[in-house]
GROMACS .gro file of C-alpha atoms in nm:
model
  384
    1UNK     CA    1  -9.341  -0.117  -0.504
    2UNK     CA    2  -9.108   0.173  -0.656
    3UNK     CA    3  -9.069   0.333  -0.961
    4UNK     CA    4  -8.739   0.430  -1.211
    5UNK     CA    5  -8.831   0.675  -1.464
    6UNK     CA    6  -8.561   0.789  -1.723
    7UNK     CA    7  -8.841   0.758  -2.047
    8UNK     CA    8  -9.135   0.990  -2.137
    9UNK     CA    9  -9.453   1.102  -2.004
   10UNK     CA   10  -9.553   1.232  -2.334
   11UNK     CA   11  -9.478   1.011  -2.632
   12UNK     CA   12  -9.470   1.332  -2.861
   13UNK     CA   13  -9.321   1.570  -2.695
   14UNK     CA   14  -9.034   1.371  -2.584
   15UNK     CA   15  -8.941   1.065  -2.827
   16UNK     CA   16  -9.121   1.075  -3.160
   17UNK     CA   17  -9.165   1.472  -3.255
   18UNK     CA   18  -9.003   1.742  -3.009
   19UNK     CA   19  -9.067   2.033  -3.102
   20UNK     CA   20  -9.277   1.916  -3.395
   21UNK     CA   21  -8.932   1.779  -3.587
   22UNK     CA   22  -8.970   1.402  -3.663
   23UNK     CA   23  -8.702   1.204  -3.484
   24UNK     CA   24  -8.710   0.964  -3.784
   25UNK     CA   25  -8.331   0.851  -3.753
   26UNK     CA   26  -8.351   0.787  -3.425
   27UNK     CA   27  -8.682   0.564  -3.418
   28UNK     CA   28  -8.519   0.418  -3.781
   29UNK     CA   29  -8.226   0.294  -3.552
   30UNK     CA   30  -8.416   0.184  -3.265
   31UNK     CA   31  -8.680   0.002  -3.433
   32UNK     CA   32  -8.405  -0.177  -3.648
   33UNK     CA   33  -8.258  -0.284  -3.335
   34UNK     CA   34  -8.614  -0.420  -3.194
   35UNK     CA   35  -8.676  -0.616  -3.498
   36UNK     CA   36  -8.325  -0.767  -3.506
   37UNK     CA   37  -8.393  -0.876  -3.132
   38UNK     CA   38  -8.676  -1.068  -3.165
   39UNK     CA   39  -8.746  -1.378  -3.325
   40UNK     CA   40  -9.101  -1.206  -3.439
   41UNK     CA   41  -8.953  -0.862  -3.528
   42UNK     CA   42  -9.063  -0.969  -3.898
   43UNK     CA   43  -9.398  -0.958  -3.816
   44UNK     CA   44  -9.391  -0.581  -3.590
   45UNK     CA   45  -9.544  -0.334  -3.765
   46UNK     CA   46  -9.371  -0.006  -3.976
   47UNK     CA   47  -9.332   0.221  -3.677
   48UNK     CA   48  -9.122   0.476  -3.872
   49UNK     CA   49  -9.394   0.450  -4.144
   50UNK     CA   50  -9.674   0.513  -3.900
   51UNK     CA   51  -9.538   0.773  -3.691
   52UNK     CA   52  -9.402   0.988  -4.033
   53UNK     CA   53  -9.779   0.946  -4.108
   54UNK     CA   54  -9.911   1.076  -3.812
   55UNK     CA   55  -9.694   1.444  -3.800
   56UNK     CA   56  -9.951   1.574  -3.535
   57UNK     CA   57 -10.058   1.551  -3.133
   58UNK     CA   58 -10.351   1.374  -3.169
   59UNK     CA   59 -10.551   1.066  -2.995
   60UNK     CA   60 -10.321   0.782  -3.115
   61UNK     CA   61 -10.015   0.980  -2.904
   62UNK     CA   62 -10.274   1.077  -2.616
   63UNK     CA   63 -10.332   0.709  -2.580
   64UNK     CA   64  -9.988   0.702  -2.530
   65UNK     CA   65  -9.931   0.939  -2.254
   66UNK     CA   66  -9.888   0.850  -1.879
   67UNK     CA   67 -10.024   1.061  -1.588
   68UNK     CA   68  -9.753   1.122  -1.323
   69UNK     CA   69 -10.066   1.265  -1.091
   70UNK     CA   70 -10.192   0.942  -1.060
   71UNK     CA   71  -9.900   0.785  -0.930
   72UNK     CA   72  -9.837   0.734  -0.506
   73UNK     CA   73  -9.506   0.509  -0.528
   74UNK     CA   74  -9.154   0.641  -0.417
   75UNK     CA   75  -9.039   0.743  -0.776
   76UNK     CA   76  -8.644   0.812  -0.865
   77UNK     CA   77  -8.645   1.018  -1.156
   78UNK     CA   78  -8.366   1.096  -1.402
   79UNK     CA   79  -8.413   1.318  -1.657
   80UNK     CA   80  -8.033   1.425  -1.903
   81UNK     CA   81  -7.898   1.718  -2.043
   82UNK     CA   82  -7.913   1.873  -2.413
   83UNK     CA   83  -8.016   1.492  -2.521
   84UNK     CA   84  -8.348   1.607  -2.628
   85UNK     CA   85  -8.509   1.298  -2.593
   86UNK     CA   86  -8.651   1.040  -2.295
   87UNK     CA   87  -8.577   1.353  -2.073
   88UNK     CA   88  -8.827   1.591  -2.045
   89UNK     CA   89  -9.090   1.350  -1.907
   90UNK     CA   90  -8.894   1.338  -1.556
   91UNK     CA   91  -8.888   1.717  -1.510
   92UNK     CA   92  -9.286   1.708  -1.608
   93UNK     CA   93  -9.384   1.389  -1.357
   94UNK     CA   94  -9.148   1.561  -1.083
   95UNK     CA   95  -9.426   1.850  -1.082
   96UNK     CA   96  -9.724   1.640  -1.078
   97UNK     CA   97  -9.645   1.310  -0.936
   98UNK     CA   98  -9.843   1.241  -0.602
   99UNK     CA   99  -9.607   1.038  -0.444
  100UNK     CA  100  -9.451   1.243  -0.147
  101UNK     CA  101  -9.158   1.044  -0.225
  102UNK     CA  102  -8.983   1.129  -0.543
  103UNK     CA  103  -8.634   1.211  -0.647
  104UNK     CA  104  -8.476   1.407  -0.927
  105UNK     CA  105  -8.146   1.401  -1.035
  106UNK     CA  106  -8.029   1.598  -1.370
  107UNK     CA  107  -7.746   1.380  -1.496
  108UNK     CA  108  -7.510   1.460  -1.826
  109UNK     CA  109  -7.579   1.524  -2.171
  110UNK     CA  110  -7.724   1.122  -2.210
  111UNK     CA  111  -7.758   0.845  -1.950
  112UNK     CA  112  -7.411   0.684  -2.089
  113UNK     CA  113  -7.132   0.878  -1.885
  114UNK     CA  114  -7.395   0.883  -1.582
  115UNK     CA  115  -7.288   0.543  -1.396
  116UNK     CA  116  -7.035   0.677  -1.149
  117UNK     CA  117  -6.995   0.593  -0.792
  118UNK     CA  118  -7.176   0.919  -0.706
  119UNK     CA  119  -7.494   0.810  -0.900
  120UNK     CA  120  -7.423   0.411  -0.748
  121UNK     CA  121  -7.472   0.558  -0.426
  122UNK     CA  122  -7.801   0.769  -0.437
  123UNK     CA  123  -7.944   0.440  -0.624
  124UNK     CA  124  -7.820   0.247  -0.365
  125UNK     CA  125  -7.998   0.468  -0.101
  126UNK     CA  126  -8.351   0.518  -0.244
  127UNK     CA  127  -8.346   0.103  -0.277
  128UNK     CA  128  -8.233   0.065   0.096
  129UNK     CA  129  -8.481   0.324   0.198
  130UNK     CA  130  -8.755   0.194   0.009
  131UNK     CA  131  -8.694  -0.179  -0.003
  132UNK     CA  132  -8.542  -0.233   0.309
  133UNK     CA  133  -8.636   0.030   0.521
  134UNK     CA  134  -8.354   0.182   0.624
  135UNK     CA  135  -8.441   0.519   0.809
  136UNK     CA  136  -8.116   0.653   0.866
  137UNK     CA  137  -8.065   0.720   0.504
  138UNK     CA  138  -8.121   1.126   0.447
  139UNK     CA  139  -8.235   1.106   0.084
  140UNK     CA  140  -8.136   1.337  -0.170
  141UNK     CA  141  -8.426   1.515  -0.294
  142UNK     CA  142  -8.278   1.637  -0.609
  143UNK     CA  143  -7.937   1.634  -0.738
  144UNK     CA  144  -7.774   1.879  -1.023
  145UNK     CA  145  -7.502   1.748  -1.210
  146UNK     CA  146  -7.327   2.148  -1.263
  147UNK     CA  147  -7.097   2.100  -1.577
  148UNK     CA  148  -6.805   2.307  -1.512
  149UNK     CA  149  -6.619   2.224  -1.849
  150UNK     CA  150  -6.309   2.075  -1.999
  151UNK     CA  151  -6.429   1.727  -1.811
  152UNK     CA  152  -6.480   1.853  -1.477
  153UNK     CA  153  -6.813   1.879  -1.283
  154UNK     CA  154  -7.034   1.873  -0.956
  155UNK     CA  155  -7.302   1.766  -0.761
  156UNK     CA  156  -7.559   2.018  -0.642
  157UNK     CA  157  -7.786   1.838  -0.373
  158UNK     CA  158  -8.086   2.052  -0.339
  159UNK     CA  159  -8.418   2.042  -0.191
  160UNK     CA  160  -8.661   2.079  -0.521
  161UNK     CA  161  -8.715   2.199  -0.863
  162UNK     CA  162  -8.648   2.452  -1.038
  163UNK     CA  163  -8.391   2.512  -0.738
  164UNK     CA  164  -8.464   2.719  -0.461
  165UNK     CA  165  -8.369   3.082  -0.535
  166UNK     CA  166  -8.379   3.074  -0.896
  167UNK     CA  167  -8.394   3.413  -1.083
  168UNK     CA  168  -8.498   3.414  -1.478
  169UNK     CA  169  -8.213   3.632  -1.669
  170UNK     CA  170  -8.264   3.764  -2.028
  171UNK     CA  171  -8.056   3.861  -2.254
  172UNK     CA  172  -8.191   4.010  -2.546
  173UNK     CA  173  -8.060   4.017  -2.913
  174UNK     CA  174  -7.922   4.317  -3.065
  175UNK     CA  175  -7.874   4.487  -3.391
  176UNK     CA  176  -7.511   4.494  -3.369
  177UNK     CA  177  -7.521   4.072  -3.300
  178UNK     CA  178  -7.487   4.128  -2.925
  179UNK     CA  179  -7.627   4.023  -2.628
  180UNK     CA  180  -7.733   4.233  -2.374
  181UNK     CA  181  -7.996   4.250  -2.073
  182UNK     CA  182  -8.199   4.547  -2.227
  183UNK     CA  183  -8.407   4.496  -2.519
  184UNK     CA  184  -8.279   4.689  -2.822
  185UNK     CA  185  -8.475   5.054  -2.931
  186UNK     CA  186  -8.297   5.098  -3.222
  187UNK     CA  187  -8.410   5.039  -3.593
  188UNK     CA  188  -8.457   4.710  -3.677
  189UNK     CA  189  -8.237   4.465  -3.844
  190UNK     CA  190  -8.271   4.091  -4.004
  191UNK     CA  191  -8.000   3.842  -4.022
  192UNK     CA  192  -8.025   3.582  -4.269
  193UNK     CA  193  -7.889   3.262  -4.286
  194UNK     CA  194  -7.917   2.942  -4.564
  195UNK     CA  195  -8.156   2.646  -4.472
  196UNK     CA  196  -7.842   2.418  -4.608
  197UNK     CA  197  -7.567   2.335  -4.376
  198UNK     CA  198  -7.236   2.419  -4.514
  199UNK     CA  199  -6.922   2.225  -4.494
  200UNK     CA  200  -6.642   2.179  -4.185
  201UNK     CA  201  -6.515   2.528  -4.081
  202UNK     CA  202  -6.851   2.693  -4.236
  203UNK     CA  203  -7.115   2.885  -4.017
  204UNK     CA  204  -7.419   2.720  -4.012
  205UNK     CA  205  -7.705   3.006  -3.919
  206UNK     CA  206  -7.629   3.305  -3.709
  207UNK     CA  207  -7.457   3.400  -3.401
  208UNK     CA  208  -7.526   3.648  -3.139
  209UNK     CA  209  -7.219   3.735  -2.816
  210UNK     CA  210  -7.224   3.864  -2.498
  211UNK     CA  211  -6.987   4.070  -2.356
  212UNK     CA  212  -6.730   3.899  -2.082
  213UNK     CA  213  -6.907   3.805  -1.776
  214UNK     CA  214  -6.776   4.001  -1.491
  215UNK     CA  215  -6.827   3.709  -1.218
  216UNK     CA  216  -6.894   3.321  -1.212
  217UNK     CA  217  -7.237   3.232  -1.309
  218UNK     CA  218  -7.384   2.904  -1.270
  219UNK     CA  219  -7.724   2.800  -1.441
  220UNK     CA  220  -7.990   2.512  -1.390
  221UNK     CA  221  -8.294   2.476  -1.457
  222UNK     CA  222  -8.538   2.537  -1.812
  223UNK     CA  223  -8.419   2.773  -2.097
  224UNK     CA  224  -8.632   2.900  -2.351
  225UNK     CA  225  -8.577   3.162  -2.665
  226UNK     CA  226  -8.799   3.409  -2.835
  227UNK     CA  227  -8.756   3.493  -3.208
  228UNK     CA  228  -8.878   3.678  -3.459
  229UNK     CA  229  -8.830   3.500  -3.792
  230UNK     CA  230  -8.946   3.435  -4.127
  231UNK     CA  231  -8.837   3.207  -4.447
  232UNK     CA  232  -8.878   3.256  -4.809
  233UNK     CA  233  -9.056   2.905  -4.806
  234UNK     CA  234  -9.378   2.802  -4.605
  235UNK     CA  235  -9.187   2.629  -4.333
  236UNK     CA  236  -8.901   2.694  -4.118
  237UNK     CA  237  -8.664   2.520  -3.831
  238UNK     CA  238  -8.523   2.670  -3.568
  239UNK     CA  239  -8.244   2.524  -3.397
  240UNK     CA  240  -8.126   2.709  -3.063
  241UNK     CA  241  -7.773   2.641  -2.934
  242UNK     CA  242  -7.640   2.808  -2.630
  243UNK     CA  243  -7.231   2.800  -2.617
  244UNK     CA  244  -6.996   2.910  -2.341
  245UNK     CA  245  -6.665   3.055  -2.539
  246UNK     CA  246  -6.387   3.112  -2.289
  247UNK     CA  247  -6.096   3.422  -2.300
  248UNK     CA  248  -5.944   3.275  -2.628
  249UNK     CA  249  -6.233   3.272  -2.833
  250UNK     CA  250  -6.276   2.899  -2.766
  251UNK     CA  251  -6.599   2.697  -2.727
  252UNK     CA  252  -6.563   2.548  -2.369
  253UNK     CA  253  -6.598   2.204  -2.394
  254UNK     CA  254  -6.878   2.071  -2.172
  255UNK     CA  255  -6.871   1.753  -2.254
  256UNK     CA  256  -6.814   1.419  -2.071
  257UNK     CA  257  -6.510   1.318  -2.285
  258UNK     CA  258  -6.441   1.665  -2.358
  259UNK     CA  259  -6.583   1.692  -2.667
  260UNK     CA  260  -6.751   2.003  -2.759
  261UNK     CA  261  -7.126   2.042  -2.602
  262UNK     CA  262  -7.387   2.319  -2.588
  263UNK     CA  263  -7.489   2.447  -2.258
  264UNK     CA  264  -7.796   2.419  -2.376
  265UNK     CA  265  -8.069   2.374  -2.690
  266UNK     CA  266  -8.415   2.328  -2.836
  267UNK     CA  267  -8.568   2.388  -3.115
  268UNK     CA  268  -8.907   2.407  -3.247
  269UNK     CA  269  -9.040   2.370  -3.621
  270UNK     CA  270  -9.239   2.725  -3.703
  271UNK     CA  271  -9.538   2.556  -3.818
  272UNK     CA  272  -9.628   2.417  -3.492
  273UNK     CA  273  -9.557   2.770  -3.276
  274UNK     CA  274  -9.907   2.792  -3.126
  275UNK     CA  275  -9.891   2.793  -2.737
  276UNK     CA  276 -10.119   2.609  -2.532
  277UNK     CA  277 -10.139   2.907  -2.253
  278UNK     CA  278 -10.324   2.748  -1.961
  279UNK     CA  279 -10.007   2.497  -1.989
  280UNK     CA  280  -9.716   2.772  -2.075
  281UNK     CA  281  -9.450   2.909  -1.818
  282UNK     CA  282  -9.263   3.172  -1.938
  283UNK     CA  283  -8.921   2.941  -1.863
  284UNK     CA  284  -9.103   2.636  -2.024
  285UNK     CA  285  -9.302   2.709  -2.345
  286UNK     CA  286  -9.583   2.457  -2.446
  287UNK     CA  287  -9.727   2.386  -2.773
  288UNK     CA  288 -10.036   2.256  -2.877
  289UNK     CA  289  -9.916   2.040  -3.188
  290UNK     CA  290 -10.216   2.000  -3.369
  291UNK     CA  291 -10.339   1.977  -3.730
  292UNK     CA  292 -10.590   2.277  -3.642
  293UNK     CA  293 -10.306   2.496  -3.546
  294UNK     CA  294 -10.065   2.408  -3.792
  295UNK     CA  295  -9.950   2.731  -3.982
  296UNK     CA  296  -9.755   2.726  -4.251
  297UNK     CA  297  -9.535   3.049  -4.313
  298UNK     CA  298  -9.636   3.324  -4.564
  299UNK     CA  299  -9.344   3.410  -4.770
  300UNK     CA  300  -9.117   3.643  -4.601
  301UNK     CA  301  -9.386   3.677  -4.312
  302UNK     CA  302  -9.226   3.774  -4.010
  303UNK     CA  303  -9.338   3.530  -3.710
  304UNK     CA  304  -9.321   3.510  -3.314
  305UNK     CA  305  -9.179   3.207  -3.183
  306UNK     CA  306  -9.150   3.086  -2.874
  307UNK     CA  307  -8.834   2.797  -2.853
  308UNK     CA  308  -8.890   2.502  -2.540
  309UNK     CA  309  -8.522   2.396  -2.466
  310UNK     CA  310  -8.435   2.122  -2.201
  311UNK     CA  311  -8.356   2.166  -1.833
  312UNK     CA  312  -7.955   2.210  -1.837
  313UNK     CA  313  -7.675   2.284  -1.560
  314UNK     CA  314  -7.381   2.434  -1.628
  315UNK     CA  315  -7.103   2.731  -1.475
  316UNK     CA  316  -6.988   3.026  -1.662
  317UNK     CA  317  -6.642   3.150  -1.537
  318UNK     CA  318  -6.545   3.472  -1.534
  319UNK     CA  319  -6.398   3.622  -1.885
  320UNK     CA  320  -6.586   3.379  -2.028
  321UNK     CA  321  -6.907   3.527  -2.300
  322UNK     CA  322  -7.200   3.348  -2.417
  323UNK     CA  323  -7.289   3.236  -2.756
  324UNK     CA  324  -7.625   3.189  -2.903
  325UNK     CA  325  -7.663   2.999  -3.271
  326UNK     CA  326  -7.963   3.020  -3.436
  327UNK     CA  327  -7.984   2.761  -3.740
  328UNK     CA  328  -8.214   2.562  -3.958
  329UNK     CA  329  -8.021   2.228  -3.774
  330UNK     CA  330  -7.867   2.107  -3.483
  331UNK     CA  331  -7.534   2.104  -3.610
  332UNK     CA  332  -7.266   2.392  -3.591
  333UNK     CA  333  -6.940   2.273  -3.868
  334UNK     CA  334  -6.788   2.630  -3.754
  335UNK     CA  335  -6.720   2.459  -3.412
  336UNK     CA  336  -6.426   2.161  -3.474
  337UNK     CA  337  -6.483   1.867  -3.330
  338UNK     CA  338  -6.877   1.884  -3.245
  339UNK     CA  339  -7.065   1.614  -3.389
  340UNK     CA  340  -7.480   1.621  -3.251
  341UNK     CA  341  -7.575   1.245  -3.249
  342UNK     CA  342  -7.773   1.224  -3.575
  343UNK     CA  343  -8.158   1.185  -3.463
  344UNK     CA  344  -8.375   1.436  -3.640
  345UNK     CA  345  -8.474   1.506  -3.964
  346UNK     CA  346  -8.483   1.883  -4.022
  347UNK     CA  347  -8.679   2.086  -4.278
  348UNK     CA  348  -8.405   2.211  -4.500
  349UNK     CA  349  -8.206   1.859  -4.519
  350UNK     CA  350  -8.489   1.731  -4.684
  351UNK     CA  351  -8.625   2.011  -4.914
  352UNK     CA  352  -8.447   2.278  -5.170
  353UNK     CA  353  -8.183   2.576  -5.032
  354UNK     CA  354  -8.415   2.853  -4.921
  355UNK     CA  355  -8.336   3.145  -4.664
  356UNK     CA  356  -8.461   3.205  -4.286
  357UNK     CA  357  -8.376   3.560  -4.117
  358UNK     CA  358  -8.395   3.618  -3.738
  359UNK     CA  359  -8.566   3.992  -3.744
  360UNK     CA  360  -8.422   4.231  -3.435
  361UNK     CA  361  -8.473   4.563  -3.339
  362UNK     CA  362  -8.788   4.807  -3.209
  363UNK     CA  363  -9.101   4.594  -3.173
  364UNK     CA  364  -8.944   4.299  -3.214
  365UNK     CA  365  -8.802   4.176  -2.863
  366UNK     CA  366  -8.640   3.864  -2.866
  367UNK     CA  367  -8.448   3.709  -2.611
  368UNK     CA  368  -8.275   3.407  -2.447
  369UNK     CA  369  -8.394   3.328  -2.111
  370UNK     CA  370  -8.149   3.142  -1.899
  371UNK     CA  371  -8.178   2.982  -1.491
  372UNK     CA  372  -7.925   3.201  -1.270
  373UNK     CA  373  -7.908   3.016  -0.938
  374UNK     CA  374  -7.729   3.104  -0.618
  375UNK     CA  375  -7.370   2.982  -0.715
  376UNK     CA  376  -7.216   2.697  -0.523
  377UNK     CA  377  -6.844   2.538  -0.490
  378UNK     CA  378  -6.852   2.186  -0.521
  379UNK     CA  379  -6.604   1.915  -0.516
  380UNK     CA  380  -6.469   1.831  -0.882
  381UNK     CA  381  -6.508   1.487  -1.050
  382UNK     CA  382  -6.354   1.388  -1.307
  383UNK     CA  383  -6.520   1.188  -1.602
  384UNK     CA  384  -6.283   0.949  -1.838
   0.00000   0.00000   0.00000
């Protein structure tokens, strides 16, 4: 036997409440779509009702959860890009599955451009290898598709994950709305931003820059943010968004129709920041998610977080700066043309206008932390 994964290890963490923000549209949708399929769908019961009752980790989602350990088959594992859902759970089993034989591949921003010949052929090979037998087939033991921008992109074929010779790079927020790769000592500042999403053209949240790269950098691997925040109201979302903007000021489009994409994002509802520290990595946050450390905000309290965001490939030319959103959504209307697939329900679309800050300065390091690996020329495909 063999095994496909492309779902979810952990029914929480990946599908029903990343980050502790309910994915209510998207299980809405999907569960619409199982009813309307089956000739019993009449009779299923209220999963958006039940799961919208059940905001917290608990037993019900435990019984839910797989355990990659256990498992001794030849596994090919696909886990996407920015999607933020039925991801994660393939970069989690690749670390603890006990098969010897397992295979990662990070694909695009969803599993819809994916189906290429490229990705025919590795599927092809892992089913003659493991059905048939064939020997002469040198497997692939993970693959990286590197997003280059403006529709073009690689493979990386590598030998494991995170990728051999990976080096953690921060860059730290600054007073002034920079970026930079020392922490700021000067006196500290707080930007503040709406909990309401504007209209097209508005800023949604707050944006940090960094200055023009001085080489090509390529990234893979985990992200992750630190923040120091607060709200005027007892709750809070943060919404991380990590944007390549080329020589002309323009967002590089990293998407597989060229649309506009993030290199990367996360977020994480400041409620649920406790971290589970035996499980932590300083690349790949993990929280607990429980009722009994659930902790609402004190009014204008100012907060550590610490943001999970989603394994993510992608090359930063030369000229080119990086931009980091912070915002109470995943949406950006500043940047024309980008349009997040509408999944979550957020804190401030729901409740009245009330104001988040992102706190910088002395005593208050916060940071992006991005993969640098060893950069690599590749042949260019391009995606229609």
């Amino acid at each position: 036997m063999l095994t496909f994964v492309t779902a979810d290890t952990d029914a929480y963490r990946e599908a029903i409440y990343p980050g502790g923000i309910p994915n209510i549209k998207y299980l809405a949708d999907w569960f619409d779509r199982v009813r309307r399929a089956s000739p019993k769908g009449a009779e299923a019961m209220d999963l958006q009702s039940f799961t919208a009752s059940q905001p917290f980790d608990n037993d019900i989602y435990r019984s839910l959860e797989t355990k990659p350990e256990q498992v001794d088959l030849p596994c090919f594992l696909a886990g996407s890009q920015i999607f933020i859902i039925h991801g994660r759970g393939a970069y989690e089993a690749y670390r603890t599955l006990a098969s010897e034989h397992k295979h990662l591949q990070l694909v695009d921003r969803d599993y819809y451009p994916w189906p290429s010949h490229e990705a025919m052929g590795k599927i092809t090979q892992f089913l003659d290898r493991h059905l048939r037998g064939v020997d002469y087939v040198n497997l692939e033991k993970v693959g990286v598709q590197m997003r280059l921008g403006f529709q073009k992109w690689y493979w990386r074929k590598e030998t494991d994950f995170p990728l051999p010779g990976t080096q953690y790079a921060k860059f730290h927020f600054q007073t002034d709305g920079s970026l930079s790769s020392s922490n700021d000592t000067g006196t500290s500042k707080k930007f503040e931003y709406s909990t309401k999403v504007g209209s097209e053209g508005q800023k949604c949240g707050v944006s940090f820059h960094s200055a023009p790269f001085e080489r090509d950098v390529e990234f893979a691997g985990h992200f992750a943010a630190k923040l120091n925040i607060s709200s005027s109201v007892s709750e809070a979302d943060v919404a991380i968004s990590l944007w390549a903007v080329d020589e002309k000021g323009d967002v590089v489009p990293y998407g597989a129709k060229g649309q506009p994409e993030p290199l990367a994002k996360g977020f994480l509802r400041a409620s649920h920041r406790k971290l589970d520290l035996e499980k932590s990595r300083p690349e790949r946050p993990w929280h607990t998610h429980t009722e009994a450390d659930y902790a609402p905000l004190k009014k204008d309290e100012v907060v550590s977080i610490d943001v999970e965001m989603f394994p993510a490939a992608g090359r930063i030319c030369k000229g080119w700066r990086l931009r980091v959103d912070v915002a109470p959504a995943e949406v950006q209307p500043d940047i024309p043309g980008y349009k997040p697939l509408a999944m979550r329900q957020f804190y401030g679309e729901e409740n009245d206008e009330a104001m988040n800050a992102v706190h910088v300065g002395l005593d208050l390091p916060g940071y992006i932390l991005c993969p640098v690996v060893p950069l690599k020329q590749g042949y260019c495909n391009v995606m229609q």
